[in-house]
């Protein structure tokens, strides 16, 4: 769907091939938009996300049996994230969750929503559940920034506690999020009222911001995006989804054996790292480009972003054996650039690496 907010004065459409077609890329100054999200408050149009709805008496136990999340312990008016894995524990689907008003809502990438809904529908059998596509009914806005509480007060919106969900008057809900940044919330609003809600939030002081700024903040927060930072081999441990989207204290589900085995007795073959890229803004690698040490390919590039403080950064899946101090090259042909690993992005369970090891290297 194409957002009506693309017609708002100052809105710039994304470039061809962008993963965020249909919503504004920026509103004239993407770096100022990022600074507002970091220092005050900004609102992002994310109405290109799909929204699925699962109703019925068995919705929590049914989703509990199919996904990586502990839905039986989720509780009413709570949010979370979930994965659907294949039999080998590789990620097939990711969604952000809200259990509110007798319905579980799953917002996910539009490109994979059809496949997720098809899988859920096939797995209904005799359960009292009704999965359906609610994308035409609901749209996602995300608000980020330390002045989030004040903005909601001025807008007359109740701000839930961390991972809490509150229904909105007139339909939809607000869900408190732990990312990007320290203060964030999603408003899932009636699609027909998207423009009204945008005006309400911007009139109350939120700066209009586009997908360029949101993606930069997401990359900085080390949050993966399905199909961009993951490939067909990705397991949850590699991309920081253990804990947020995978609950380790729950019963059997497809792919659970791999999750348990890697958690208890092994280590994932790759890890998602934040890379700082050298060079000009005009020369950037693309999603799927190789990460190289010497002449050996050791990983793949995921999201690439221009950050208001960090410069050009990227998330990359890199072999666990690559040292944090390694000199990397990323990209192909005329977009090859040098890159270095941000030591703070190294998972703390990596032997000899992580934040403490990074500090020791400087002694």
Short mmCIF file of N, CA, C and O in Angstrom, two decimals, residues 241-313:
data_model
loop_
_atom_site.label_atom_id
_atom_site.label_comp_id
_atom_site.label_asym_id
_atom_site.label_seq_id
_atom_site.Cartn_x
_atom_site.Cartn_y
_atom_site.Cartn_z
N UNK A 241 18.09 -12.50 18.57
CA UNK A 241 16.67 -12.73 18.81
C UNK A 241 16.41 -13.66 19.99
O UNK A 241 15.25 -13.90 20.34
N UNK A 242 17.45 -14.18 20.61
CA UNK A 242 17.26 -14.96 21.83
C UNK A 242 16.90 -13.98 22.96
O UNK A 242 17.60 -13.00 23.20
N UNK A 243 15.82 -14.27 23.66
CA UNK A 243 15.38 -13.38 24.73
C UNK A 243 14.27 -12.46 24.29
O UNK A 243 13.22 -12.39 24.94
N UNK A 244 14.45 -11.76 23.18
CA UNK A 244 13.41 -10.84 22.71
C UNK A 244 12.33 -11.57 21.92
O UNK A 244 11.13 -11.34 22.11
N UNK A 245 12.72 -12.48 21.02
CA UNK A 245 11.76 -13.18 20.18
C UNK A 245 11.72 -14.68 20.45
O UNK A 245 10.81 -15.36 19.98
N UNK A 246 12.70 -15.19 21.18
CA UNK A 246 12.77 -16.62 21.51
C UNK A 246 12.78 -16.77 23.02
O UNK A 246 13.67 -16.25 23.71
N UNK A 247 11.78 -17.48 23.56
CA UNK A 247 11.70 -17.76 24.99
C UNK A 247 12.31 -19.13 25.23
O UNK A 247 11.87 -20.12 24.66
N UNK A 248 13.32 -19.21 26.10
CA UNK A 248 14.05 -20.45 26.30
C UNK A 248 13.37 -21.39 27.28
O UNK A 248 13.78 -22.55 27.42
N UNK A 249 12.35 -20.92 27.99
CA UNK A 249 11.68 -21.76 28.99
C UNK A 249 10.26 -22.09 28.54
O UNK A 249 9.28 -21.70 29.16
N UNK A 250 10.16 -22.82 27.45
CA UNK A 250 8.84 -23.23 26.96
C UNK A 250 8.95 -24.59 26.30
O UNK A 250 10.05 -25.10 26.05
N UNK A 251 7.80 -25.18 25.99
CA UNK A 251 7.75 -26.53 25.45
C UNK A 251 8.16 -26.61 24.00
O UNK A 251 8.70 -25.67 23.41
N UNK A 252 7.83 -27.74 23.41
CA UNK A 252 8.29 -28.08 22.07
C UNK A 252 7.59 -27.25 21.00
O UNK A 252 6.40 -26.97 21.08
N UNK A 253 8.35 -26.85 19.99
CA UNK A 253 7.83 -26.21 18.80
C UNK A 253 8.81 -26.51 17.68
O UNK A 253 9.95 -26.95 17.93
N UNK A 254 8.40 -26.30 16.46
CA UNK A 254 9.27 -26.62 15.33
C UNK A 254 10.56 -25.81 15.40
O UNK A 254 10.53 -24.60 15.52
N UNK A 255 11.70 -26.49 15.33
CA UNK A 255 13.00 -25.83 15.40
C UNK A 255 13.55 -25.70 16.80
O UNK A 255 14.70 -25.25 16.98
N UNK A 256 12.77 -26.08 17.82
CA UNK A 256 13.19 -25.90 19.21
C UNK A 256 14.44 -26.69 19.55
O UNK A 256 15.26 -26.26 20.37
N UNK A 257 14.61 -27.87 18.94
CA UNK A 257 15.78 -28.70 19.24
C UNK A 257 17.08 -27.97 18.91
O UNK A 257 18.04 -27.99 19.69
N UNK A 258 17.11 -27.30 17.78
CA UNK A 258 18.30 -26.53 17.41
C UNK A 258 18.53 -25.37 18.37
O UNK A 258 19.66 -25.12 18.81
N UNK A 259 17.46 -24.66 18.72
CA UNK A 259 17.57 -23.54 19.66
C UNK A 259 18.17 -24.02 20.97
O UNK A 259 19.10 -23.41 21.51
N UNK A 260 17.64 -25.11 21.51
CA UNK A 260 18.12 -25.64 22.79
C UNK A 260 19.55 -26.13 22.70
O UNK A 260 20.37 -25.85 23.57
N UNK A 261 19.87 -26.84 21.62
CA UNK A 261 21.22 -27.40 21.48
C UNK A 261 22.27 -26.32 21.39
O UNK A 261 23.31 -26.37 22.08
N UNK A 262 22.02 -25.30 20.56
CA UNK A 262 23.01 -24.22 20.40
C UNK A 262 23.14 -23.44 21.69
O UNK A 262 24.24 -23.05 22.09
N UNK A 263 22.03 -23.22 22.38
CA UNK A 263 22.07 -22.47 23.63
C UNK A 263 22.85 -23.21 24.72
O UNK A 263 23.62 -22.60 25.48
N UNK A 264 22.68 -24.53 24.79
CA UNK A 264 23.24 -25.29 25.91
C UNK A 264 24.64 -25.84 25.66
O UNK A 264 25.45 -25.88 26.58
N UNK A 265 24.91 -26.29 24.45
CA UNK A 265 26.18 -26.99 24.24
C UNK A 265 27.01 -26.45 23.09
O UNK A 265 28.12 -26.93 22.85
N UNK A 266 26.52 -25.50 22.36
CA UNK A 266 27.27 -25.02 21.20
C UNK A 266 27.25 -23.51 21.07
O UNK A 266 26.76 -22.80 21.94
N UNK A 267 27.79 -23.04 19.96
CA UNK A 267 27.77 -21.63 19.65
C UNK A 267 27.39 -21.49 18.18
O UNK A 267 27.78 -22.30 17.35
N UNK A 268 26.63 -20.46 17.83
CA UNK A 268 26.23 -20.30 16.44
C UNK A 268 27.44 -20.04 15.55
O UNK A 268 28.44 -19.47 15.99
N UNK A 269 27.38 -20.48 14.30
CA UNK A 269 28.54 -20.32 13.41
C UNK A 269 28.84 -18.88 13.02
O UNK A 269 29.96 -18.57 12.64
N UNK A 270 27.82 -18.02 13.12
CA UNK A 270 28.00 -16.61 12.75
C UNK A 270 27.47 -15.71 13.85
O UNK A 270 26.78 -16.17 14.76
N UNK A 271 27.78 -14.44 13.75
CA UNK A 271 27.24 -13.46 14.70
C UNK A 271 26.97 -12.17 13.92
O UNK A 271 27.69 -11.83 12.97
N UNK A 272 25.94 -11.48 14.31
CA UNK A 272 25.62 -10.20 13.68
C UNK A 272 26.41 -9.10 14.38
O UNK A 272 26.33 -8.94 15.60
N UNK A 273 27.19 -8.35 13.59
CA UNK A 273 28.05 -7.30 14.13
C UNK A 273 27.72 -5.97 13.48
O UNK A 273 27.22 -5.90 12.36
N UNK A 274 28.03 -4.90 14.22
CA UNK A 274 27.92 -3.55 13.67
C UNK A 274 29.27 -3.18 13.07
O UNK A 274 30.30 -3.26 13.75
N UNK A 275 29.25 -2.78 11.81
CA UNK A 275 30.48 -2.38 11.12
C UNK A 275 30.48 -0.88 10.88
O UNK A 275 29.44 -0.30 10.53
N UNK A 276 31.64 -0.27 11.07
CA UNK A 276 31.85 1.12 10.69
C UNK A 276 32.56 1.12 9.34
O UNK A 276 33.62 0.52 9.19
N UNK A 277 31.97 1.78 8.36
CA UNK A 277 32.48 1.76 7.00
C UNK A 277 33.26 3.03 6.68
O UNK A 277 32.82 4.13 7.02
N UNK A 278 34.39 2.86 6.02
CA UNK A 278 35.19 3.99 5.57
C UNK A 278 34.73 4.41 4.17
O UNK A 278 34.10 3.66 3.45
N UNK A 279 35.11 5.62 3.78
CA UNK A 279 34.80 6.06 2.43
C UNK A 279 33.72 7.11 2.41
O UNK A 279 33.23 7.58 3.43
N UNK A 280 33.30 7.48 1.20
CA UNK A 280 32.32 8.53 1.03
C UNK A 280 30.90 7.96 1.08
O UNK A 280 30.68 6.75 0.97
N UNK A 281 29.93 8.84 1.23
CA UNK A 281 28.54 8.41 1.25
C UNK A 281 28.12 7.83 -0.09
O UNK A 281 27.19 7.03 -0.18
N UNK A 282 28.79 8.25 -1.17
CA UNK A 282 28.41 7.80 -2.50
C UNK A 282 28.83 6.35 -2.76
O UNK A 282 28.32 5.71 -3.67
N UNK A 283 29.79 5.84 -1.97
CA UNK A 283 30.26 4.47 -2.16
C UNK A 283 29.83 3.65 -0.97
O UNK A 283 30.37 3.78 0.13
N UNK A 284 28.83 2.81 -1.18
CA UNK A 284 28.31 1.99 -0.11
C UNK A 284 28.07 0.57 -0.61
O UNK A 284 27.66 0.38 -1.75
N UNK A 285 28.31 -0.42 0.25
CA UNK A 285 27.93 -1.79 -0.13
C UNK A 285 26.42 -1.93 -0.12
O UNK A 285 25.69 -1.05 0.36
N UNK A 286 25.95 -3.04 -0.63
CA UNK A 286 24.52 -3.32 -0.67
C UNK A 286 24.21 -4.60 0.09
O UNK A 286 25.10 -5.43 0.32
N UNK A 287 22.96 -4.75 0.47
CA UNK A 287 22.53 -5.96 1.16
C UNK A 287 22.89 -7.20 0.34
O UNK A 287 22.61 -7.26 -0.86
N UNK A 288 23.52 -8.17 0.99
CA UNK A 288 23.93 -9.39 0.32
C UNK A 288 25.36 -9.38 -0.16
O UNK A 288 25.90 -10.44 -0.54
N UNK A 289 26.02 -8.20 -0.16
CA UNK A 289 27.42 -8.14 -0.58
C UNK A 289 28.30 -8.92 0.41
O UNK A 289 27.97 -9.05 1.59
N UNK A 290 29.45 -9.40 -0.05
CA UNK A 290 30.32 -10.19 0.82
C UNK A 290 31.12 -9.33 1.80
O UNK A 290 31.41 -8.16 1.54
N UNK A 291 31.47 -9.94 2.92
CA UNK A 291 32.45 -9.40 3.87
C UNK A 291 33.70 -10.25 3.71
O UNK A 291 33.63 -11.49 3.79
N UNK A 292 34.84 -9.60 3.50
CA UNK A 292 36.06 -10.32 3.12
C UNK A 292 37.19 -9.99 4.08
O UNK A 292 37.37 -8.83 4.47
N UNK A 293 37.96 -11.01 4.45
CA UNK A 293 39.23 -10.84 5.15
C UNK A 293 40.30 -11.46 4.27
O UNK A 293 40.25 -12.66 3.98
N UNK A 294 41.26 -10.63 3.83
CA UNK A 294 42.24 -11.12 2.87
C UNK A 294 41.54 -11.44 1.57
O UNK A 294 40.96 -10.58 0.93
N UNK A 295 41.58 -12.72 1.18
CA UNK A 295 40.86 -13.16 -0.01
C UNK A 295 39.71 -14.10 0.33
O UNK A 295 39.11 -14.71 -0.56
N UNK A 296 39.37 -14.19 1.62
CA UNK A 296 38.37 -15.15 2.07
C UNK A 296 37.08 -14.44 2.42
O UNK A 296 37.06 -13.48 3.18
N UNK A 297 35.97 -14.94 1.87
CA UNK A 297 34.66 -14.42 2.23
C UNK A 297 34.27 -14.97 3.60
O UNK A 297 34.23 -16.18 3.80
N UNK A 298 33.98 -14.07 4.55
CA UNK A 298 33.68 -14.48 5.92
C UNK A 298 32.30 -14.04 6.39
O UNK A 298 31.94 -14.25 7.55
N UNK A 299 31.50 -13.44 5.49
CA UNK A 299 30.19 -13.00 5.92
C UNK A 299 29.44 -12.30 4.82
O UNK A 299 29.88 -12.24 3.67
N UNK A 300 28.26 -11.75 5.19
CA UNK A 300 27.42 -11.02 4.26
C UNK A 300 26.92 -9.73 4.89
O UNK A 300 26.67 -9.66 6.10
N UNK A 301 26.77 -8.71 4.07
CA UNK A 301 26.25 -7.42 4.51
C UNK A 301 24.73 -7.50 4.59
O UNK A 301 24.08 -8.09 3.73
N UNK A 302 24.18 -6.90 5.64
CA UNK A 302 22.72 -6.78 5.77
C UNK A 302 22.31 -5.34 5.54
O UNK A 302 22.44 -4.81 4.44
N UNK A 303 21.82 -4.68 6.58
CA UNK A 303 21.38 -3.29 6.47
C UNK A 303 22.56 -2.34 6.40
O UNK A 303 23.55 -2.51 7.13
N UNK A 304 22.48 -1.34 5.55
CA UNK A 304 23.47 -0.26 5.46
C UNK A 304 22.74 1.05 5.73
O UNK A 304 21.65 1.28 5.19
N UNK A 305 23.32 1.90 6.57
CA UNK A 305 22.63 3.13 6.96
C UNK A 305 23.62 4.27 7.13
O UNK A 305 24.79 4.05 7.48
N UNK A 306 23.13 5.49 6.90
CA UNK A 306 23.89 6.70 7.18
C UNK A 306 23.37 7.27 8.50
O UNK A 306 22.22 7.70 8.58
N UNK A 307 24.24 7.28 9.52
CA UNK A 307 23.86 7.68 10.86
C UNK A 307 24.36 9.09 11.14
O UNK A 307 25.45 9.49 10.71
N UNK A 308 23.57 9.84 11.91
CA UNK A 308 23.90 11.26 12.14
C UNK A 308 25.17 11.44 12.97
O UNK A 308 25.81 12.49 12.90
N UNK A 309 25.57 10.45 13.75
CA UNK A 309 26.79 10.54 14.56
C UNK A 309 27.85 9.53 14.13
O UNK A 309 29.04 9.84 14.14
N UNK A 310 27.44 8.34 13.78
CA UNK A 310 28.38 7.25 13.51
C UNK A 310 28.85 7.19 12.06
O UNK A 310 29.75 6.42 11.74
N UNK A 311 28.24 7.99 11.19
CA UNK A 311 28.60 7.94 9.77
C UNK A 311 27.95 6.74 9.10
O UNK A 311 26.84 6.34 9.44
N UNK A 312 28.65 6.15 8.14
CA UNK A 312 28.10 5.01 7.42
C UNK A 312 28.34 3.74 8.24
O UNK A 312 29.47 3.42 8.59
N UNK A 313 27.26 3.04 8.55
CA UNK A 313 27.34 1.84 9.37
C UNK A 313 26.54 0.73 8.68
O UNK A 313 25.74 0.97 7.79
#
